[in-house]
PDB file of C-alpha atoms and ligand atoms in Angstrom:
ATOM      1  CA  MET A   1      34.098 -35.765  45.249  1.00  0.00           C
ATOM      2  CA  MET A   2      34.000 -38.483  42.719  1.00  0.00           C
ATOM      3  CA  THR A   3      34.106 -41.034  45.820  1.00  0.00           C
ATOM      4  CA  ASP A   4      30.870 -39.600  47.555  1.00  0.00           C
ATOM      5  CA  LEU A   5      28.930 -40.412  44.341  1.00  0.00           C
ATOM      6  CA  ALA A   6      27.463 -43.616  42.864  1.00  0.00           C
ATOM      7  CA  LYS A   7      29.893 -45.061  40.251  1.00  0.00           C
ATOM      8  CA  PRO A   8      28.590 -43.657  36.706  1.00  0.00           C
ATOM      9  CA  ARG A   9      27.524 -46.290  34.293  1.00  0.00           C
ATOM     10  CA  LEU A  10      27.498 -45.483  30.396  1.00  0.00           C
ATOM     11  CA  ASP A  11      24.249 -44.826  28.921  1.00  0.00           C
ATOM     12  CA  TRP A  12      24.768 -46.811  25.438  1.00  0.00           C
ATOM     13  CA  THR A  13      22.014 -45.079  23.636  1.00  0.00           C
ATOM     14  CA  ASN A  14      23.474 -41.769  24.383  1.00  0.00           C
ATOM     15  CA  THR A  15      26.884 -42.709  24.027  1.00  0.00           C
ATOM     16  CA  LEU A  16      26.240 -44.690  20.736  1.00  0.00           C
ATOM     17  CA  PHE A  17      24.264 -41.709  19.141  1.00  0.00           C
ATOM     18  CA  LEU A  18      26.658 -38.980  20.310  1.00  0.00           C
ATOM     19  CA  GLY A  19      29.754 -41.028  18.829  1.00  0.00           C
ATOM     20  CA  PHE A  20      27.600 -41.348  15.890  1.00  0.00           C
ATOM     21  CA  SER A  21      26.911 -37.697  15.356  1.00  0.00           C
ATOM     22  CA  HIS A  22      30.523 -36.648  15.949  1.00  0.00           C
ATOM     23  CA  LEU A  23      31.436 -39.018  13.148  1.00  0.00           C
ATOM     24  CA  MET A  24      28.819 -37.483  10.905  1.00  0.00           C
ATOM     25  CA  ALA A  25      29.830 -34.263  11.723  1.00  0.00           C
ATOM     26  CA  LEU A  26      33.364 -34.920  10.538  1.00  0.00           C
ATOM     27  CA  GLY A  27      31.629 -36.011   7.045  1.00  0.00           C
ATOM     28  CA  GLY A  28      29.915 -32.590   7.436  1.00  0.00           C
ATOM     29  CA  VAL A  29      33.528 -30.984   7.757  1.00  0.00           C
ATOM     30  CA  TYR A  30      34.682 -33.097   4.654  1.00  0.00           C
ATOM     31  CA  TRP A  31      31.691 -32.378   2.532  1.00  0.00           C
ATOM     32  CA  LEU A  32      32.114 -28.785   3.221  1.00  0.00           C
ATOM     33  CA  ILE A  33      35.503 -28.540   2.076  1.00  0.00           C
ATOM     34  CA  PHE A  34      35.093 -30.942  -1.219  1.00  0.00           C
ATOM     35  CA  HIS A  35      31.570 -29.807  -2.013  1.00  0.00           C
ATOM     36  CA  TRP A  36      31.300 -26.176  -0.924  1.00  0.00           C
ATOM     37  CA  SER A  37      28.150 -24.779  -1.278  1.00  0.00           C
ATOM     38  CA  TRP A  38      27.039 -21.386   0.124  1.00  0.00           C
ATOM     39  CA  PRO A  39      23.339 -22.396   0.445  1.00  0.00           C
ATOM     40  CA  ILE A  40      24.207 -25.453   2.449  1.00  0.00           C
ATOM     41  CA  PHE A  41      26.603 -23.283   4.648  1.00  0.00           C
ATOM     42  CA  LEU A  42      24.198 -20.561   5.125  1.00  0.00           C
ATOM     43  CA  GLY A  43      21.449 -23.034   5.754  1.00  0.00           C
ATOM     44  CA  ALA A  44      23.587 -24.476   8.464  1.00  0.00           C
ATOM     45  CA  VAL A  45      24.227 -21.011  10.157  1.00  0.00           C
ATOM     46  CA  ALA A  46      20.477 -20.390  10.109  1.00  0.00           C
ATOM     47  CA  TRP A  47      19.605 -23.752  11.590  1.00  0.00           C
ATOM     48  CA  PHE A  48      22.192 -22.960  14.455  1.00  0.00           C
ATOM     49  CA  GLY A  49      20.303 -19.576  14.662  1.00  0.00           C
ATOM     50  CA  MET A  50      17.079 -21.032  15.091  1.00  0.00           C
ATOM     51  CA  CYS A  51      18.111 -23.953  17.241  1.00  0.00           C
ATOM     52  CA  GLY A  52      20.184 -22.108  19.237  1.00  0.00           C
ATOM     53  CA  LEU A  53      17.408 -19.335  20.103  1.00  0.00           C
ATOM     54  CA  SER A  54      14.954 -22.164  20.685  1.00  0.00           C
ATOM     55  CA  ILE A  55      17.257 -23.669  23.548  1.00  0.00           C
ATOM     56  CA  THR A  56      18.196 -20.229  25.097  1.00  0.00           C
ATOM     57  CA  GLY A  57      14.783 -18.327  24.516  1.00  0.00           C
ATOM     58  CA  GLY A  58      12.674 -21.342  24.551  1.00  0.00           C
ATOM     59  CA  TYR A  59      13.962 -24.221  26.717  1.00  0.00           C
ATOM     60  CA  HIS A  60      15.816 -22.227  29.015  1.00  0.00           C
ATOM     61  CA  ARG A  61      14.020 -18.469  29.490  1.00  0.00           C
ATOM     62  CA  LEU A  62      10.521 -19.643  28.876  1.00  0.00           C
ATOM     63  CA  PHE A  63       9.991 -23.114  29.757  1.00  0.00           C
ATOM     64  CA  SER A  64      12.611 -23.815  32.617  1.00  0.00           C
ATOM     65  CA  HIS A  65      12.163 -20.343  34.167  1.00  0.00           C
ATOM     66  CA  PRO A  66       9.007 -18.768  33.226  1.00  0.00           C
ATOM     67  CA  THR A  67      10.592 -15.369  32.669  1.00  0.00           C
ATOM     68  CA  TYR A  68       7.899 -14.063  29.912  1.00  0.00           C
ATOM     69  CA  LYS A  69       5.032 -15.635  28.275  1.00  0.00           C
ATOM     70  CA  ALA A  70       4.868 -16.245  24.403  1.00  0.00           C
ATOM     71  CA  ILE A  71       2.114 -16.883  21.796  1.00  0.00           C
ATOM     72  CA  TRP A  72       1.620 -20.362  20.679  1.00  0.00           C
ATOM     73  CA  PRO A  73       3.110 -20.241  17.285  1.00  0.00           C
ATOM     74  CA  LEU A  74       6.518 -19.299  18.980  1.00  0.00           C
ATOM     75  CA  ARG A  75       6.327 -21.744  21.484  1.00  0.00           C
ATOM     76  CA  MET A  76       5.631 -24.269  18.691  1.00  0.00           C
ATOM     77  CA  PHE A  77       8.842 -22.992  16.747  1.00  0.00           C
ATOM     78  CA  TYR A  78      10.658 -23.370  20.051  1.00  0.00           C
ATOM     79  CA  LEU A  79       9.442 -26.821  20.554  1.00  0.00           C
ATOM     80  CA  LEU A  80      10.541 -27.813  16.966  1.00  0.00           C
ATOM     81  CA  PHE A  81      13.867 -26.243  16.767  1.00  0.00           C
ATOM     82  CA  GLY A  82      14.694 -27.037  20.509  1.00  0.00           C
ATOM     83  CA  ALA A  83      13.736 -30.912  19.622  1.00  0.00           C
ATOM     84  CA  ALA A  84      16.202 -30.541  16.391  1.00  0.00           C
ATOM     85  CA  SER A  85      18.898 -29.658  18.924  1.00  0.00           C
ATOM     86  CA  VAL A  86      18.616 -33.278  20.511  1.00  0.00           C
ATOM     87  CA  GLN A  87      18.806 -32.111  24.211  1.00  0.00           C
ATOM     88  CA  ASN A  88      15.788 -34.121  25.182  1.00  0.00           C
ATOM     89  CA  SER A  89      12.032 -32.734  25.240  1.00  0.00           C
ATOM     90  CA  ALA A  90      11.432 -29.408  26.901  1.00  0.00           C
ATOM     91  CA  LEU A  91       9.914 -31.157  29.724  1.00  0.00           C
ATOM     92  CA  LYS A  92      12.770 -33.365  30.541  1.00  0.00           C
ATOM     93  CA  TRP A  93      15.185 -30.561  30.062  1.00  0.00           C
ATOM     94  CA  SER A  94      13.412 -28.084  32.164  1.00  0.00           C
ATOM     95  CA  ALA A  95      13.217 -30.749  34.966  1.00  0.00           C
ATOM     96  CA  ASP A  96      17.166 -31.222  34.810  1.00  0.00           C
ATOM     97  CA  HIS A  97      17.785 -27.575  34.697  1.00  0.00           C
ATOM     98  CA  ARG A  98      15.360 -26.709  37.544  1.00  0.00           C
ATOM     99  CA  ILE A  99      17.306 -29.348  39.467  1.00  0.00           C
ATOM    100  CA  HIS A 100      20.557 -27.893  38.415  1.00  0.00           C
ATOM    101  CA  HIS A 101      19.583 -24.365  39.922  1.00  0.00           C
ATOM    102  CA  LYS A 102      17.794 -25.894  43.044  1.00  0.00           C
ATOM    103  CA  PHE A 103      21.089 -27.987  44.044  1.00  0.00           C
ATOM    104  CA  ALA A 104      23.981 -26.149  42.187  1.00  0.00           C
ATOM    105  CA  ASP A 105      27.294 -27.707  42.704  1.00  0.00           C
ATOM    106  CA  GLN A 106      25.795 -30.092  45.181  1.00  0.00           C
ATOM    107  CA  GLU A 107      25.250 -34.207  44.413  1.00  0.00           C
ATOM    108  CA  ARG A 108      21.880 -33.815  42.931  1.00  0.00           C
ATOM    109  CA  ASP A 109      22.764 -31.422  40.415  1.00  0.00           C
ATOM    110  CA  PRO A 110      22.763 -33.364  37.104  1.00  0.00           C
ATOM    111  CA  TYR A 111      25.818 -31.209  35.836  1.00  0.00           C
ATOM    112  CA  ASN A 112      27.376 -30.866  38.945  1.00  0.00           C
ATOM    113  CA  ILE A 113      30.977 -28.989  38.239  1.00  0.00           C
ATOM    114  CA  ASN A 114      32.311 -30.477  41.391  1.00  0.00           C
ATOM    115  CA  ARG A 115      32.291 -33.892  39.706  1.00  0.00           C
ATOM    116  CA  GLY A 116      34.806 -32.132  37.139  1.00  0.00           C
ATOM    117  CA  PHE A 117      34.962 -30.005  34.281  1.00  0.00           C
ATOM    118  CA  TRP A 118      34.399 -32.784  31.565  1.00  0.00           C
ATOM    119  CA  TRP A 119      31.572 -34.497  33.624  1.00  0.00           C
ATOM    120  CA  ALA A 120      29.519 -31.061  33.457  1.00  0.00           C
ATOM    121  CA  HIS A 121      30.233 -30.788  29.893  1.00  0.00           C
ATOM    122  CA  ILE A 122      29.380 -34.299  28.321  1.00  0.00           C
ATOM    123  CA  GLY A 123      29.994 -36.965  30.661  1.00  0.00           C
ATOM    124  CA  TRP A 124      26.658 -36.738  32.694  1.00  0.00           C
ATOM    125  CA  VAL A 125      24.998 -36.949  28.896  1.00  0.00           C
ATOM    126  CA  LEU A 126      26.807 -39.986  28.354  1.00  0.00           C
ATOM    127  CA  CYS A 127      26.100 -41.570  31.718  1.00  0.00           C
ATOM    128  CA  GLN A 128      22.602 -42.896  33.133  1.00  0.00           C
ATOM    129  CA  ALA A 129      20.988 -40.704  35.350  1.00  0.00           C
ATOM    130  CA  PRO A 130      21.450 -41.839  38.717  1.00  0.00           C
ATOM    131  CA  SER A 131      17.527 -41.809  39.049  1.00  0.00           C
ATOM    132  CA  LYS A 132      14.566 -41.502  37.261  1.00  0.00           C
ATOM    133  CA  VAL A 133      13.767 -37.754  37.057  1.00  0.00           C
ATOM    134  CA  ASP A 134      11.070 -36.528  39.339  1.00  0.00           C
ATOM    135  CA  LEU A 135       8.816 -34.594  36.906  1.00  0.00           C
ATOM    136  CA  SER A 136       6.897 -33.133  39.797  1.00  0.00           C
ATOM    137  CA  ILE A 137       9.341 -30.209  39.495  1.00  0.00           C
ATOM    138  CA  VAL A 138       7.751 -29.381  35.859  1.00  0.00           C
ATOM    139  CA  SER A 139       3.929 -29.866  36.908  1.00  0.00           C
ATOM    140  CA  ASP A 140       2.993 -26.509  35.373  1.00  0.00           C
ATOM    141  CA  LEU A 141       4.567 -27.337  31.977  1.00  0.00           C
ATOM    142  CA  GLN A 142       2.740 -30.476  31.982  1.00  0.00           C
ATOM    143  CA  LYS A 143      -0.380 -28.515  31.592  1.00  0.00           C
ATOM    144  CA  ASP A 144       0.663 -27.157  28.141  1.00  0.00           C
ATOM    145  CA  ARG A 145      -0.376 -29.106  25.277  1.00  0.00           C
ATOM    146  CA  LEU A 146       2.295 -28.607  22.972  1.00  0.00           C
ATOM    147  CA  VAL A 147       4.873 -29.074  25.627  1.00  0.00           C
ATOM    148  CA  MET A 148       3.267 -32.507  26.315  1.00  0.00           C
ATOM    149  CA  SER A 149       2.978 -33.274  22.562  1.00  0.00           C
ATOM    150  CA  GLN A 150       6.772 -32.770  21.953  1.00  0.00           C
ATOM    151  CA  HIS A 151       7.513 -34.633  25.122  1.00  0.00           C
ATOM    152  CA  ASN A 152       5.365 -37.814  24.109  1.00  0.00           C
ATOM    153  CA  HIS A 153       6.579 -37.664  20.554  1.00  0.00           C
ATOM    154  CA  TYR A 154       9.942 -36.372  20.896  1.00  0.00           C
ATOM    155  CA  VAL A 155      11.805 -38.633  18.744  1.00  0.00           C
ATOM    156  CA  TRP A 156       9.665 -37.876  15.630  1.00  0.00           C
ATOM    157  CA  TRP A 157       9.833 -34.129  16.354  1.00  0.00           C
ATOM    158  CA  ALA A 158      13.756 -34.618  16.574  1.00  0.00           C
ATOM    159  CA  VAL A 159      14.068 -36.522  13.533  1.00  0.00           C
ATOM    160  CA  MET A 160      11.866 -34.059  11.714  1.00  0.00           C
ATOM    161  CA  GLY A 161      13.716 -30.763  12.922  1.00  0.00           C
ATOM    162  CA  GLY A 162      17.226 -32.460  13.040  1.00  0.00           C
ATOM    163  CA  ALA A 163      17.203 -34.704   9.850  1.00  0.00           C
ATOM    164  CA  ILE A 164      14.239 -34.497   7.461  1.00  0.00           C
ATOM    165  CA  LEU A 165      13.979 -30.635   7.082  1.00  0.00           C
ATOM    166  CA  PRO A 166      17.693 -30.007   6.561  1.00  0.00           C
ATOM    167  CA  ALA A 167      17.638 -32.847   4.006  1.00  0.00           C
ATOM    168  CA  LEU A 168      14.691 -31.086   2.177  1.00  0.00           C
ATOM    169  CA  VAL A 169      16.528 -27.565   2.519  1.00  0.00           C
ATOM    170  CA  GLY A 170      19.895 -29.608   1.029  1.00  0.00           C
ATOM    171  CA  TRP A 171      17.638 -31.040  -1.674  1.00  0.00           C
ATOM    172  CA  ALA A 172      15.964 -27.839  -2.827  1.00  0.00           C
ATOM    173  CA  PHE A 173      19.602 -26.612  -3.583  1.00  0.00           C
ATOM    174  CA  GLY A 174      20.648 -29.779  -5.245  1.00  0.00           C
ATOM    175  CA  ASP A 175      22.370 -31.139  -2.413  1.00  0.00           C
ATOM    176  CA  PRO A 176      20.305 -33.349  -0.047  1.00  0.00           C
ATOM    177  CA  ILE A 177      23.461 -35.254   1.511  1.00  0.00           C
ATOM    178  CA  GLY A 178      25.247 -31.931   2.346  1.00  0.00           C
ATOM    179  CA  GLY A 179      21.579 -30.790   3.962  1.00  0.00           C
ATOM    180  CA  VAL A 180      22.048 -34.079   6.320  1.00  0.00           C
ATOM    181  CA  LEU A 181      25.720 -34.087   7.071  1.00  0.00           C
ATOM    182  CA  VAL A 182      26.253 -30.190   7.463  1.00  0.00           C
ATOM    183  CA  ILE A 183      22.823 -28.613   8.280  1.00  0.00           C
ATOM    184  CA  GLY A 184      21.933 -31.546  10.141  1.00  0.00           C
ATOM    185  CA  PHE A 185      25.103 -33.245  11.849  1.00  0.00           C
ATOM    186  CA  LEU A 186      27.578 -30.842  11.988  1.00  0.00           C
ATOM    187  CA  ARG A 187      25.380 -27.815  12.999  1.00  0.00           C
ATOM    188  CA  LEU A 188      24.034 -30.368  15.608  1.00  0.00           C
ATOM    189  CA  VAL A 189      27.441 -31.384  17.191  1.00  0.00           C
ATOM    190  CA  VAL A 190      28.617 -27.327  17.203  1.00  0.00           C
ATOM    191  CA  GLN A 191      25.516 -26.691  19.064  1.00  0.00           C
ATOM    192  CA  TRP A 192      25.814 -29.334  21.622  1.00  0.00           C
ATOM    193  CA  HIS A 193      29.281 -28.041  22.704  1.00  0.00           C
ATOM    194  CA  ALA A 194      27.913 -24.627  22.836  1.00  0.00           C
ATOM    195  CA  THR A 195      25.139 -25.652  25.170  1.00  0.00           C
ATOM    196  CA  PHE A 196      27.459 -27.965  26.967  1.00  0.00           C
ATOM    197  CA  SER A 197      30.047 -25.113  27.650  1.00  0.00           C
ATOM    198  CA  ILE A 198      27.522 -23.257  29.920  1.00  0.00           C
ATOM    199  CA  ASN A 199      27.444 -26.341  32.380  1.00  0.00           C
ATOM    200  CA  SER A 200      31.397 -26.603  32.284  1.00  0.00           C
ATOM    201  CA  VAL A 201      32.964 -23.372  30.933  1.00  0.00           C
ATOM    202  CA  ALA A 202      30.373 -20.930  32.545  1.00  0.00           C
ATOM    203  CA  HIS A 203      30.996 -22.932  35.897  1.00  0.00           C
ATOM    204  CA  SER A 204      34.673 -22.440  35.665  1.00  0.00           C
ATOM    205  CA  ILE A 205      35.988 -19.449  33.734  1.00  0.00           C
ATOM    206  CA  GLY A 206      34.750 -15.645  34.406  1.00  0.00           C
ATOM    207  CA  SER A 207      33.817 -13.498  36.830  1.00  0.00           C
ATOM    208  CA  GLN A 208      31.428 -13.488  39.841  1.00  0.00           C
ATOM    209  CA  PRO A 209      29.961 -10.068  40.105  1.00  0.00           C
ATOM    210  CA  TYR A 210      26.473 -11.188  41.673  1.00  0.00           C
ATOM    211  CA  ASP A 211      26.732 -14.437  43.292  1.00  0.00           C
ATOM    212  CA  THR A 212      29.607 -16.053  45.197  1.00  0.00           C
ATOM    213  CA  GLU A 213      27.323 -19.079  46.421  1.00  0.00           C
ATOM    214  CA  SER A 214      27.543 -21.105  43.537  1.00  0.00           C
ATOM    215  CA  THR A 215      30.309 -21.799  40.725  1.00  0.00           C
ATOM    216  CA  SER A 216      28.584 -19.892  38.055  1.00  0.00           C
ATOM    217  CA  ARG A 217      30.692 -17.391  36.289  1.00  0.00           C
ATOM    218  CA  ASP A 218      29.942 -14.144  33.763  1.00  0.00           C
ATOM    219  CA  SER A 219      31.814 -14.427  30.477  1.00  0.00           C
ATOM    220  CA  TRP A 220      31.429 -12.690  27.039  1.00  0.00           C
ATOM    221  CA  ILE A 221      33.172 -15.437  25.727  1.00  0.00           C
ATOM    222  CA  THR A 222      30.803 -18.291  26.535  1.00  0.00           C
ATOM    223  CA  ALA A 223      28.138 -15.590  25.760  1.00  0.00           C
ATOM    224  CA  ILE A 224      29.127 -15.644  21.830  1.00  0.00           C
ATOM    225  CA  LEU A 225      28.416 -19.292  20.816  1.00  0.00           C
ATOM    226  CA  THR A 226      25.404 -19.529  23.277  1.00  0.00           C
ATOM    227  CA  LEU A 227      23.354 -16.457  22.164  1.00  0.00           C
ATOM    228  CA  GLY A 228      23.808 -14.893  25.169  1.00  0.00           C
ATOM    229  CA  GLU A 229      24.031 -17.361  28.133  1.00  0.00           C
ATOM    230  CA  GLY A 230      27.406 -16.730  29.084  1.00  0.00           C
ATOM    231  CA  TYR A 231      26.377 -14.316  31.679  1.00  0.00           C
ATOM    232  CA  HIS A 232      25.641 -17.072  33.849  1.00  0.00           C
ATOM    233  CA  ASN A 233      26.477 -15.607  37.180  1.00  0.00           C
ATOM    234  CA  PHE A 234      23.730 -13.025  37.128  1.00  0.00           C
ATOM    235  CA  HIS A 235      21.231 -15.811  35.868  1.00  0.00           C
ATOM    236  CA  HIS A 236      21.903 -18.037  38.780  1.00  0.00           C
ATOM    237  CA  ARG A 237      21.556 -14.931  41.109  1.00  0.00           C
ATOM    238  CA  PHE A 238      18.185 -13.874  39.109  1.00  0.00           C
ATOM    239  CA  GLN A 239      17.056 -16.766  37.389  1.00  0.00           C
ATOM    240  CA  GLY A 240      13.613 -15.067  37.317  1.00  0.00           C
ATOM    241  CA  ASP A 241      14.984 -12.411  34.970  1.00  0.00           C
ATOM    242  CA  TYR A 242      14.409 -12.817  30.975  1.00  0.00           C
ATOM    243  CA  ARG A 243      17.749 -11.008  30.636  1.00  0.00           C
ATOM    244  CA  ASN A 244      21.189 -13.146  31.228  1.00  0.00           C
ATOM    245  CA  GLY A 245      23.418 -10.170  30.046  1.00  0.00           C
ATOM    246  CA  VAL A 246      21.658  -7.285  32.166  1.00  0.00           C
ATOM    247  CA  ARG A 247      23.836  -4.449  30.706  1.00  0.00           C
ATOM    248  CA  TRP A 248      22.588  -2.949  27.344  1.00  0.00           C
ATOM    249  CA  TYR A 249      26.112  -3.506  25.961  1.00  0.00           C
ATOM    250  CA  HIS A 250      26.164  -7.113  27.115  1.00  0.00           C
ATOM    251  CA  LEU A 251      26.090  -9.925  24.214  1.00  0.00           C
ATOM    252  CA  ASP A 252      22.769 -11.170  24.620  1.00  0.00           C
ATOM    253  CA  PRO A 253      20.859 -12.003  21.160  1.00  0.00           C
ATOM    254  CA  THR A 254      18.165 -13.844  23.192  1.00  0.00           C
ATOM    255  CA  LYS A 255      17.326 -11.076  25.283  1.00  0.00           C
ATOM    256  CA  TRP A 256      17.309  -8.546  22.271  1.00  0.00           C
ATOM    257  CA  PHE A 257      15.126 -11.379  20.544  1.00  0.00           C
ATOM    258  CA  VAL A 258      12.426 -11.707  23.428  1.00  0.00           C
ATOM    259  CA  TYR A 259      12.526  -7.889  24.002  1.00  0.00           C
ATOM    260  CA  SER A 260      12.048  -7.156  20.251  1.00  0.00           C
ATOM    261  CA  MET A 261       8.966  -9.572  19.777  1.00  0.00           C
ATOM    262  CA  SER A 262       7.229  -7.864  22.889  1.00  0.00           C
ATOM    263  CA  LYS A 263       7.049  -4.835  20.598  1.00  0.00           C
ATOM    264  CA  VAL A 264       5.020  -6.935  17.914  1.00  0.00           C
ATOM    265  CA  GLY A 265       2.881  -8.830  20.563  1.00  0.00           C
ATOM    266  CA  VAL A 266       4.600 -12.162  20.252  1.00  0.00           C
ATOM    267  CA  THR A 267       6.162 -12.156  23.744  1.00  0.00           C
ATOM    268  CA  ARG A 268       4.679 -10.267  26.693  1.00  0.00           C
ATOM    269  CA  ASP A 269       5.211 -10.095  30.530  1.00  0.00           C
ATOM    270  CA  LEU A 270       8.730  -9.802  30.455  1.00  0.00           C
ATOM    271  CA  ARG A 271      10.286 -10.062  33.833  1.00  0.00           C
ATOM    272  CA  ARG A 272      12.897  -7.995  35.090  1.00  0.00           C
ATOM    273  CA  VAL A 273      14.605  -7.660  38.492  1.00  0.00           C
ATOM    274  CA  SER A 274      14.648  -3.785  39.447  1.00  0.00           C
ATOM    275  CA  GLN A 275      18.210  -2.045  39.191  1.00  0.00           C
ATOM    276  CA  GLU A 276      18.189  -1.506  42.750  1.00  0.00           C
ATOM    277  CA  VAL A 277      18.309  -5.010  43.670  1.00  0.00           C
ATOM    278  CA  ILE A 278      21.073  -6.055  41.269  1.00  0.00           C
ATOM    279  CA  ASP A 279      23.159  -3.140  42.649  1.00  0.00           C
ATOM    280  CA  ARG A 280      22.660  -4.390  46.067  1.00  0.00           C
ATOM    281  CA  ALA A 281      23.918  -7.858  44.848  1.00  0.00           C
ATOM    282  CA  LYS A 282      26.734  -6.525  43.581  1.00  0.00           C
ATOM    283  CA  GLU A 283      27.764  -4.350  46.430  1.00  0.00           C
ATOM    284  CA  SER A 284      27.676  -7.062  48.769  1.00  0.00           C
ATOM    285  CA  VAL A 285      29.760  -9.140  46.583  1.00  0.00           C
ATOM    286  CA  ARG A 286      32.090  -6.462  46.720  1.00  0.00           C
ATOM    287  CA  LYS A 287      32.147  -6.153  50.519  1.00  0.00           C
ATOM    288  CA  GLN A 288      32.762  -9.794  50.472  1.00  0.00           C
ATOM    289  CA  ASP A 289      35.886  -9.426  48.453  1.00  0.00           C
ATOM    290  CA  LYS A 290      37.152  -6.742  50.683  1.00  0.00           C
ATOM    291  CA  ASN A 291      36.309  -8.739  53.751  1.00  0.00           C
ATOM    292  CA  PRO A 292      36.345 -12.330  53.016  1.00  0.00           C
ATOM    293  CA  THR A 293      35.853 -13.695  56.726  1.00  0.00           C
ATOM    294  CA  ALA A 294      32.709 -11.287  57.039  1.00  0.00           C
ATOM    295  CA  ALA A 295      31.027 -13.446  54.421  1.00  0.00           C
TER     296      ALA A 295
HETATM  297 ZN1   ZN B   1      24.403 -23.163  35.905  1.00  0.00          ZN
HETATM  298 ZN1   ZN B   2      18.874 -21.404  34.252  1.00  0.00          ZN
END
């Protein structure tokens, strides 16, 4: 409940940047309507895919939860397009995320859903963190030179991947302004809300087949824009598994990407929980549903 927690204070840098980016994204919508260009539109879709994959396959399933290993060019790709997603360095993102799992739905959870849907979605980004994040929770990542380089020079990586490269792509097709507005900012804002929806929607709407201890939910609807992260209930129960959508028909493009890359030696040591353990978790939730007092 809000009353138990310190009163949140706005972080002006984040608030002004998010506000500015949303205005620029509106400019991107205007630009698309009045200066339509297929290369710019497809460039934005491609950037959305690469940045999205870098958050889900990189920041989340490789750095936050080491569920597989990847060769350095792929880690480099994740770090560049992860920075272009402007969601902090991989080190800081992973620290917040590991704390989210460790203290899910509790006061120390940075995006605690019990503080309200909008707090979990965007409020926590707009407000100052209650205390400095303890990076000891990501001491393993501090040994990765690429991760530390991105962390120490994060703003430059973000400007390069989020604005300069989009401008160059636009320029190559005769439309640098479209590159910045559409590939840069419109893509960025859509992507933010896709990622934010995992902390808000995926903790509010959907089913709980594997875990009733946290508010996490499974839903294919949230999986669409987040490249598979919507199967969040499975993920909270089995965070060491590289899959979020565990069944073959679950919409989880990140899983398909990581698996395909393992076939050509780019990723390896993919971690999976055995089907028997998964079935047992499901069965125990089913029993709880039939007899809630025994839970
Ligand atoms: Zn969660
Ligand atoms: Zn996670």
